[in-house]
Amino acid sequence: MRQSEVITVIGAGYVGLTAAVLFASVGHKVHLIDVNESRIKHLKRGKSFFYEQGIEPLIKRSIKTNNFLPTMTYKDAISESDFVFSCVGTPDNPDGSSNLSYVFAAAEEALKYMRPGTIYIQKSTVPVGTGRHIEKLFSSSKNKIDYVSNPEFLGEGTAISDSLWPDRIVAGAANHLAAKKVVLLHKGISKTAPRIARLAGLEPKKNKTEYYITNLNSAELIKVTANAFLALKISFANSIAKLADRAGADIKEVMGGVGSDRRIGAAFLNAGRGYGGGCFPKDVSGLISSAAEHGVDLHIMTAASDVNSSMPGYIAAKAKEALGGLSNKEVAVLGLAFKAGTSDARRSPGVKLANILSREGAKVTAYDPKANSEAREDLLKRVILAESAEAAIKDKDAVFIATDWPEFKDLDLVNTKRLMTGNIIVDCMNTLDKKRVEACNLTYLGVGC
Ligand code: NAD
Ligand code: UGA
């Protein structure tokens, strides 16, 4: 492995941009291709088009050192690259299956310019078997191109730190040596992690990364299975939360006790308004669909998906009962990003909740510290956006906390009570301390507590 390789990353989204700036920060020469002109223009000016902690200082620095080259043109970038990473979107089709049109379009375009010996690496999340089809496409070329599945496990909001200190790197390929080279590229990031973290303004972390070299199909299936299992844990917790509500138990105590069993683990057992985002919903439906193609009925995941879809409505119904109806009630929804730490509002449970409340006749004002503008197009027109939490809360009968942003977790509850007309706080992510809420003469409604 040379100190400085030439790398092309295709797709300047959360995954592609993160990978590109990290490889550039290590010292490689990195081209980043996207078909979206506005994204490329932003990047050339040293700016990210989404909020992600630590990413902008790295973009700015790599643009200055001239080894991070955003472009809309494949030819010059690909033809001089040793490694080509595909990080394009894999959204769902209307029937839930994975839409692989961007994956194949990128591979076909790159194939025109790849030199013999180039390694083409798939970071996008794809159904098991996709790589085999791309290998077939590549075998039509006179040049020998190796294909490696190298799925990405970063989470939004922690993208840089997850990539500097990953739990594992998976590389699956027919050619073991090609997979090994991809692992080495990632080891280069780990070696430089403390320096890159300093540049990004992030706290250093300690963890041990596991490296898995597998066959191609296993690598693809590891990724979708990991996401499905995390989604399953959340829906399991939400199912038990509904029982806890009926039985008078407290889901936080229940899952605290359950999760302390090391065989189970406490992560992803937080009950609430369910999972959203650009990944879990479409990855779960994609896995169900890909299993069905292989003749396997993955009804465990269909159940997880159904439970998830039910949660915003379940919370709205709980609030409706406490408020004695929703019609003409003034409510605030705080949190439109699908999780804290990001401006991403794709498939956001907060947005879904705001729309349900509005359809039920409530007058809804919503606010998010970073996602107001991204959420706008998915919100019903009559949902009003506020410029601050205080402005959203003012004169409301009920306040819904739909995303666990620190500013909502640490909400000044005395001031909240003073600003509100009513007194109901709906903690849609079980993020507040119930006793602290009740001490301010507010009524607390959680999910399973
Ligand atoms: P995204 O939608 O943010 O970005 C994808 C980018 O690819 C877009 O900018 C789009 O314009 C570009 N693109 C599409 N077709 C192209 C083409 N032919 N040539 C060049 N550019 C093209 O997507 P994302 O969130 O970064 O996700 C990318 C993939 O990684 C998906 O498969 C996703 O499931 C997976 N993934 C995402 C995350 C995450 O946290 N967002 C984490 C792990 C894995
Ligand atoms: C998730 C995975 O965590 C990443 O490992 C993976 O790489 C990524 O999907 C992907 O493949 O795209 P992300 O979607 O950024 O990352 O967010 P998560 O932190 O997993 O949260 C997903 C959703 O579940 C959020 O809406 C979150 O609020 C919700 N959640 C999470 C819960 O409701 N309860 C929990 O206990 C945990």
XYZ file of C-alpha atoms and ligand atoms in Angstrom:
530
model
C 0.000 0.000 0.000
C 1.453 3.368 -1.025
C 1.438 6.349 1.361
C -0.707 8.251 -1.075
C -3.193 6.501 -3.343
C -5.512 8.048 -5.904
C -9.094 7.400 -4.842
C -12.451 8.276 -6.387
C -15.603 8.338 -4.301
C -18.898 8.352 -6.220
C -21.813 9.971 -4.359
C -21.303 12.968 -2.083
C -23.913 12.045 0.544
C -23.452 11.284 4.233
C -21.388 8.193 3.480
C -19.449 9.366 0.417
C -18.544 12.786 1.744
C -17.398 11.354 5.074
C -15.242 8.692 3.393
C -13.809 11.203 0.925
C -12.754 13.810 3.493
C -11.259 11.163 5.753
C -9.188 9.604 2.952
C -8.108 13.134 1.935
C -7.213 13.950 5.558
C -4.978 10.861 5.657
C -3.112 12.323 2.652
C -4.556 10.448 -0.340
C -5.610 12.301 -3.495
C -9.400 12.049 -3.519
C -11.883 12.872 -6.283
C -15.491 13.088 -5.120
C -18.039 12.754 -7.929
C -21.684 13.722 -7.683
C -24.365 14.403 -10.284
C -25.888 17.039 -8.004
C -24.376 20.375 -9.043
C -25.417 22.252 -5.927
C -23.680 19.692 -3.648
C -20.457 19.965 -5.657
C -20.586 23.786 -5.629
C -21.040 23.796 -1.828
C -18.074 21.460 -1.381
C -15.784 23.481 -3.651
C -16.471 26.449 -1.368
C -15.446 24.308 1.613
C -19.008 23.894 2.876
C -21.121 20.881 3.772
C -24.740 20.881 2.628
C -25.877 19.002 5.745
C -25.111 19.418 9.419
C -22.641 16.883 10.779
C -20.309 17.586 13.671
C -16.655 17.938 12.641
C -17.097 17.542 8.891
C -16.729 21.163 7.800
C -13.235 21.806 9.209
C -12.054 18.672 7.393
C -13.637 19.763 4.096
C -12.112 23.250 4.381
C -8.658 21.902 5.157
C -8.696 19.282 2.388
C -9.820 21.858 -0.165
C -6.908 24.068 0.928
C -4.341 21.243 0.708
C -5.685 20.563 -2.794
C -6.073 16.793 -2.432
C -9.878 16.792 -2.141
C -11.364 17.378 -5.557
C -15.163 17.588 -5.871
C -16.276 17.141 -9.471
C -19.203 16.230 -11.695
C -17.006 14.484 -14.269
C -16.193 10.783 -14.153
C -13.524 10.538 -16.830
C -10.523 12.397 -15.388
C -11.168 11.175 -11.843
C -11.776 7.494 -12.523
C -9.083 7.051 -15.150
C -6.300 7.919 -12.694
C -7.761 6.095 -9.650
C -6.514 2.905 -7.971
C -9.653 2.609 -5.833
C -13.212 3.635 -6.734
C -15.792 3.723 -3.931
C -19.494 3.659 -4.789
C -21.534 5.535 -2.151
C -24.667 6.434 -4.103
C -28.161 6.275 -2.643
C -30.193 3.047 -2.524
C -33.706 4.279 -1.736
C -36.731 1.982 -1.715
C -39.108 1.399 -4.601
C -42.824 1.888 -3.931
C -43.116 -1.892 -3.259
C -40.394 -1.722 -0.571
C -37.646 -3.382 -2.621
C -34.289 -1.643 -3.061
C -33.928 0.737 -5.974
C -30.524 -0.129 -7.397
C -30.666 2.158 -10.423
C -28.077 4.596 -8.977
C -25.757 1.721 -8.019
C -25.813 0.296 -11.555
C -25.635 3.712 -13.245
C -22.500 4.557 -11.230
C -20.888 1.178 -11.952
C -21.644 1.391 -15.692
C -20.282 4.924 -15.976
C -17.143 4.123 -13.946
C -16.474 0.992 -16.025
C -15.940 3.172 -19.105
C -12.844 4.728 -17.555
C -11.385 2.222 -15.058
C -7.828 1.009 -15.767
C -6.871 -2.669 -15.438
C -6.282 -3.510 -11.763
C -8.647 -0.886 -10.367
C -10.552 -2.006 -7.274
C -14.246 -1.035 -7.299
C -15.671 -0.923 -3.781
C -19.350 -0.878 -2.863
C -20.092 1.088 0.312
C -23.772 1.592 -0.503
C -26.182 -0.737 1.291
C -27.373 -3.301 -1.247
C -29.366 -6.545 -1.124
C -27.383 -9.770 -1.010
C -26.510 -10.854 -4.545
C -26.084 -7.349 -5.982
C -22.290 -7.613 -6.143
C -22.490 -10.770 -8.242
C -24.497 -8.826 -10.860
C -21.950 -6.018 -10.899
C -19.099 -8.531 -11.210
C -20.875 -9.914 -14.270
C -21.109 -6.396 -15.714
C -17.380 -5.856 -15.069
C -16.477 -9.197 -16.653
C -17.703 -7.801 -19.988
C -14.746 -5.389 -19.943
C -11.359 -6.377 -21.341
C -9.804 -4.838 -18.200
C -9.656 -6.892 -14.996
C -11.528 -5.000 -12.276
C -11.852 -6.398 -8.748
C -15.109 -5.846 -6.891
C -15.244 -5.570 -3.082
C -18.270 -5.169 -0.823
C -17.252 -2.857 2.019
C -20.487 -1.833 3.755
C -20.601 1.304 5.872
C -21.774 1.315 9.488
C -21.549 5.010 10.437
C -24.488 6.720 12.077
C -25.532 10.271 11.216
C -24.577 12.805 13.868
C -21.508 10.692 14.751
C -20.295 10.031 11.203
C -16.698 11.212 11.668
C -16.102 9.585 15.005
C -17.785 6.314 13.904
C -15.463 6.266 10.880
C -12.319 7.100 12.840
C -13.066 4.429 15.463
C -15.348 1.851 13.838
C -16.420 -1.321 15.666
C -15.609 -3.309 12.560
C -14.529 -3.079 8.957
C -16.032 -5.682 6.637
C -14.597 -6.443 3.214
C -16.046 -9.230 1.102
C -14.679 -10.247 -2.287
C -13.837 -13.115 -4.578
C -10.253 -11.815 -4.595
C -8.870 -11.952 -1.037
C -5.968 -9.640 -1.917
C -8.335 -6.918 -3.158
C -10.329 -7.151 0.101
C -7.069 -6.938 2.066
C -6.081 -3.744 0.229
C -9.414 -2.174 1.172
C -8.850 -3.144 4.801
C -5.393 -1.544 4.663
C -6.885 1.719 3.375
C -9.166 1.773 6.443
C -6.297 0.888 8.774
C -4.618 4.040 7.433
C -7.571 6.076 8.733
C -7.384 4.390 12.144
C -3.648 5.122 12.412
C -4.221 8.813 11.735
C -7.415 9.020 13.807
C -6.089 11.160 16.730
C -4.693 13.788 14.338
C -7.861 13.873 12.199
C -10.039 14.099 15.319
C -8.028 17.142 16.455
C -8.541 18.791 13.057
C -12.275 18.044 13.248
C -12.511 19.358 16.808
C -13.658 15.985 18.173
C -12.693 14.270 21.416
C -10.343 11.314 20.911
C -11.801 7.875 21.616
C -10.356 4.461 22.349
C -11.756 1.322 20.807
C -10.634 -1.829 19.135
C -11.682 -2.321 15.527
C -12.364 -5.859 14.280
C -11.518 -6.624 10.641
C -13.589 -9.191 8.747
C -12.648 -10.471 5.321
C -15.560 -12.541 4.043
C -17.069 -13.773 0.829
C -18.968 -11.228 -1.244
C -22.498 -12.337 -0.339
C -21.716 -12.537 3.389
C -20.432 -8.948 3.459
C -23.614 -7.701 1.810
C -25.791 -9.698 4.186
C -23.848 -8.581 7.293
C -24.805 -4.968 6.600
C -28.547 -5.391 6.082
C -28.775 -7.896 8.934
C -27.069 -5.508 11.374
C -29.526 -2.717 10.537
C -32.484 -5.112 10.689
C -31.438 -6.394 14.097
C -31.106 -2.866 15.494
C -34.547 -1.990 14.092
C -35.904 -5.199 15.629
C -34.546 -4.249 19.057
C -36.287 -0.871 18.871
C -39.620 -2.386 17.794
C -39.324 -5.043 20.474
C -38.828 -2.325 23.110
C -41.793 -0.409 21.678
C -44.038 -3.488 21.824
C -43.141 -4.031 25.474
C -43.668 -0.283 26.091
C -47.293 -0.664 25.010
C -47.668 -3.516 27.519
C -45.938 -1.441 30.218
C -48.449 1.376 29.622
C -51.345 -1.025 30.204
C -49.746 -2.879 33.101
C -48.412 0.139 35.001
C -44.739 -0.763 34.571
C -42.029 1.729 33.569
C -40.323 0.738 30.282
C -37.122 2.572 31.228
C -36.821 0.445 34.373
C -37.802 -2.675 32.430
C -35.262 -2.176 29.628
C -32.629 -1.024 32.125
C -32.996 -4.371 33.870
C -33.212 -6.345 30.634
C -30.331 -4.558 28.887
C -27.933 -5.030 31.783
C -27.731 -8.684 30.761
C -24.549 -8.600 28.675
C -25.997 -11.203 26.297
C -28.735 -8.694 25.426
C -27.068 -5.277 25.801
C -28.751 -1.972 26.594
C -28.235 -0.253 23.223
C -31.215 0.346 20.939
C -33.787 -0.604 23.565
C -35.024 2.969 24.014
C -38.749 2.933 23.479
C -40.413 5.949 21.885
C -41.808 7.226 18.612
C -39.941 4.586 16.593
C -37.091 4.649 14.123
C -36.870 6.893 11.074
C -34.180 8.194 8.753
C -32.784 7.415 5.339
C -31.734 3.894 6.366
C -33.663 1.668 8.800
C -37.099 1.993 7.146
C -35.831 1.264 3.632
C -33.254 -1.306 4.742
C -35.914 -3.283 6.629
C -38.305 -3.254 3.676
C -35.417 -4.057 1.304
C -34.442 -7.092 3.395
C -38.041 -8.352 3.527
C -38.255 -8.016 -0.239
C -34.878 -9.624 -0.938
C -35.742 -12.551 1.385
C -39.044 -13.011 -0.470
C -37.119 -13.201 -3.758
C -35.196 -16.108 -2.248
C -38.458 -17.744 -1.124
C -38.014 -16.788 2.544
C -40.850 -15.130 4.464
C -39.117 -12.796 6.931
C -42.288 -12.086 8.921
C -40.265 -11.185 12.015
C -39.163 -8.045 10.117
C -42.647 -7.337 8.773
C -43.820 -7.312 12.396
C -40.965 -4.963 13.377
C -41.896 -2.611 10.562
C -45.619 -2.682 11.484
C -44.873 -1.901 15.147
C -42.660 0.961 14.024
C -45.324 2.465 11.778
C -47.820 2.340 14.638
C -45.794 4.381 17.148
C -46.485 8.024 16.143
C -50.222 7.227 16.003
C -50.019 5.446 19.355
C -48.450 8.548 20.933
C -51.002 10.871 19.315
C -53.841 8.690 20.696
C -52.310 8.787 24.184
C -52.091 12.575 24.052
C -55.599 12.851 22.633
C -56.969 11.024 25.659
C -55.028 13.227 28.094
C -56.105 16.408 26.320
C -59.738 15.336 25.956
C -59.504 15.488 22.149
C -57.122 17.130 19.704
C -59.478 19.297 17.728
C -58.352 22.943 17.907
C -55.783 22.148 20.601
C -52.585 24.216 20.301
C -49.582 21.895 20.322
C -45.844 22.156 19.724
C -43.679 19.406 18.232
C -40.000 19.875 19.130
C -37.670 17.800 16.973
C -38.033 17.216 13.233
C -34.668 15.605 12.501
C -34.979 11.802 12.582
C -32.441 11.826 15.420
C -30.324 14.357 17.288
C -27.083 15.636 15.757
C -28.244 15.844 12.152
C -30.248 18.080 9.828
C -31.619 14.952 8.115
C -35.421 14.792 8.242
C -35.934 11.802 5.910
C -38.760 9.550 7.196
C -38.699 11.501 10.432
C -41.049 10.267 13.177
C -41.317 13.876 14.434
C -42.645 14.980 11.050
C -45.050 12.031 10.950
C -46.312 12.882 14.436
C -46.799 16.571 13.575
C -48.832 15.584 10.500
C -50.981 13.085 12.452
C -51.734 15.699 15.135
C -52.596 18.232 12.456
C -54.888 15.772 10.630
C -56.637 15.145 13.948
C -57.476 18.840 14.090
C -54.721 20.171 16.361
C -53.021 23.482 15.531
C -49.404 22.417 15.240
C -46.257 24.525 15.550
C -42.991 22.664 15.036
C -39.334 23.463 15.608
C -35.956 21.812 15.106
C -32.543 23.410 15.736
C -31.137 22.085 12.439
C -33.867 20.408 10.379
C -36.590 23.056 9.920
C -35.846 23.623 6.266
C -35.321 19.946 5.369
C -38.563 18.971 7.149
C -40.675 21.650 5.443
C -41.492 19.682 2.295
C -42.757 16.635 4.244
C -44.836 18.651 6.713
C -48.451 19.481 5.943
C -48.680 23.091 4.755
C -50.773 24.080 7.770
C -48.036 23.011 10.220
C -46.263 26.227 11.244
C -42.494 26.311 11.728
C -41.080 28.321 14.640
C -37.620 29.873 14.852
C -36.930 28.716 18.412
C -38.170 26.250 21.023
C -39.512 29.135 23.128
C -41.526 30.519 20.222
C -42.944 27.045 19.526
C -43.899 26.393 23.147
C -45.633 29.739 23.755
C -49.386 29.437 24.454
C -49.524 25.689 23.834
C -51.786 23.120 25.481
C -49.233 20.354 24.991
C -45.582 20.082 23.986
C -44.257 16.944 22.246
C -40.506 16.219 22.449
C -39.938 14.147 19.309
C -36.119 14.244 18.985
C -33.660 14.033 21.867
C -31.578 17.116 21.012
C -29.620 18.281 24.099
C -31.519 21.606 24.081
C -34.807 19.701 24.495
C -33.416 17.287 27.089
C -32.245 20.291 29.127
C -35.389 22.331 28.510
C -35.989 25.003 31.165
C -39.200 23.465 32.490
C -40.106 26.351 34.799
C -40.013 28.705 31.844
C -41.846 26.134 29.698
C -44.706 25.973 32.210
C -44.818 29.784 32.323
C -45.007 30.022 28.517
C -47.622 27.281 28.031
C -51.376 27.644 28.367
C -51.802 23.969 29.225
C -49.558 21.612 31.129
C -48.942 18.414 29.140
C -45.450 17.331 28.136
C -45.383 14.341 25.794
C -41.940 12.802 25.950
C -41.942 10.850 22.685
C -38.402 9.503 23.246
C -38.530 9.031 27.028
C -35.696 11.486 27.258
C -36.812 13.717 30.144
C -36.764 12.987 33.863
C -40.419 12.384 34.773
C -39.915 13.626 38.352
C -38.288 16.858 37.142
C -41.252 17.466 34.812
C -43.843 16.764 37.492
C -41.999 18.959 40.003
C -42.794 21.905 37.696
C -46.536 21.179 37.853
C -46.500 19.717 34.379
C -48.198 16.431 33.437
C -45.757 13.883 32.036
C -46.697 11.425 29.284
C -44.008 9.014 28.106
C -44.070 5.916 25.930
C -44.407 2.974 28.297
C -43.845 5.165 31.317
P -27.371 10.352 0.054
O -28.679 10.268 -0.600
O -27.106 11.344 1.127
O -26.245 10.583 -1.055
C -26.152 9.857 -2.255
C -25.495 10.758 -3.300
O -25.258 10.000 -4.486
C -26.356 11.951 -3.722
O -25.641 13.148 -3.515
C -26.636 11.698 -5.199
O -26.729 12.884 -5.969
C -25.424 10.882 -5.591
N -25.589 10.077 -6.815
C -26.657 9.339 -7.192
N -26.403 8.739 -8.372
C -25.166 9.112 -8.741
C -24.335 8.797 -9.845
N -24.730 7.952 -10.819
N -23.115 9.371 -9.906
C -22.689 10.210 -8.949
N -23.434 10.529 -7.864
C -24.644 9.983 -7.760
O -27.047 8.883 0.567
P -26.281 8.408 1.889
O -27.130 8.640 3.081
O -24.877 8.888 1.872
O -26.292 6.833 1.634
C -25.555 6.248 0.600
C -25.596 4.749 0.782
O -24.958 4.393 2.001
C -27.005 4.149 0.875
O -26.989 2.876 0.316
C -27.249 4.054 2.367
O -28.174 3.060 2.710
C -25.871 3.686 2.867
N -25.572 4.096 4.241
C -25.977 5.317 4.691
C -25.651 5.706 5.989
C -26.116 7.031 6.565
O -25.953 7.227 7.761
N -26.679 7.933 5.794
C -24.882 4.858 6.792
C -24.467 3.628 6.268
C -24.814 3.254 4.993
C -28.204 3.529 11.498
C -27.232 2.553 12.159
O -27.161 2.826 13.562
C -25.845 2.687 11.539
O -24.963 1.726 12.111
C -25.963 2.416 10.041
O -24.718 2.561 9.402
C -26.959 3.405 9.432
O -28.246 3.279 10.102
C -27.194 3.110 7.985
O -27.038 2.014 7.532
O -27.549 4.049 7.322
P -28.729 6.122 11.706
O -29.857 5.847 10.773
O -27.848 7.295 11.462
O -27.763 4.846 11.764
O -29.334 6.320 13.151
P -29.552 5.452 14.478
O -28.807 6.053 15.580
O -29.370 4.010 14.240
O -31.101 5.727 14.738
C -32.090 5.305 13.808
C -33.452 5.662 14.341
O -33.791 4.837 15.463
C -33.577 7.109 14.840
O -34.816 7.620 14.434
C -33.493 6.972 16.347
O -34.126 8.019 17.029
C -34.210 5.651 16.554
N -33.829 4.926 17.801
C -32.558 4.552 18.024
C -34.825 4.599 18.718
O -36.002 4.921 18.525
N -34.474 3.894 19.838
C -33.203 3.493 20.081
O -32.963 2.832 21.116
C -32.217 3.838 19.148
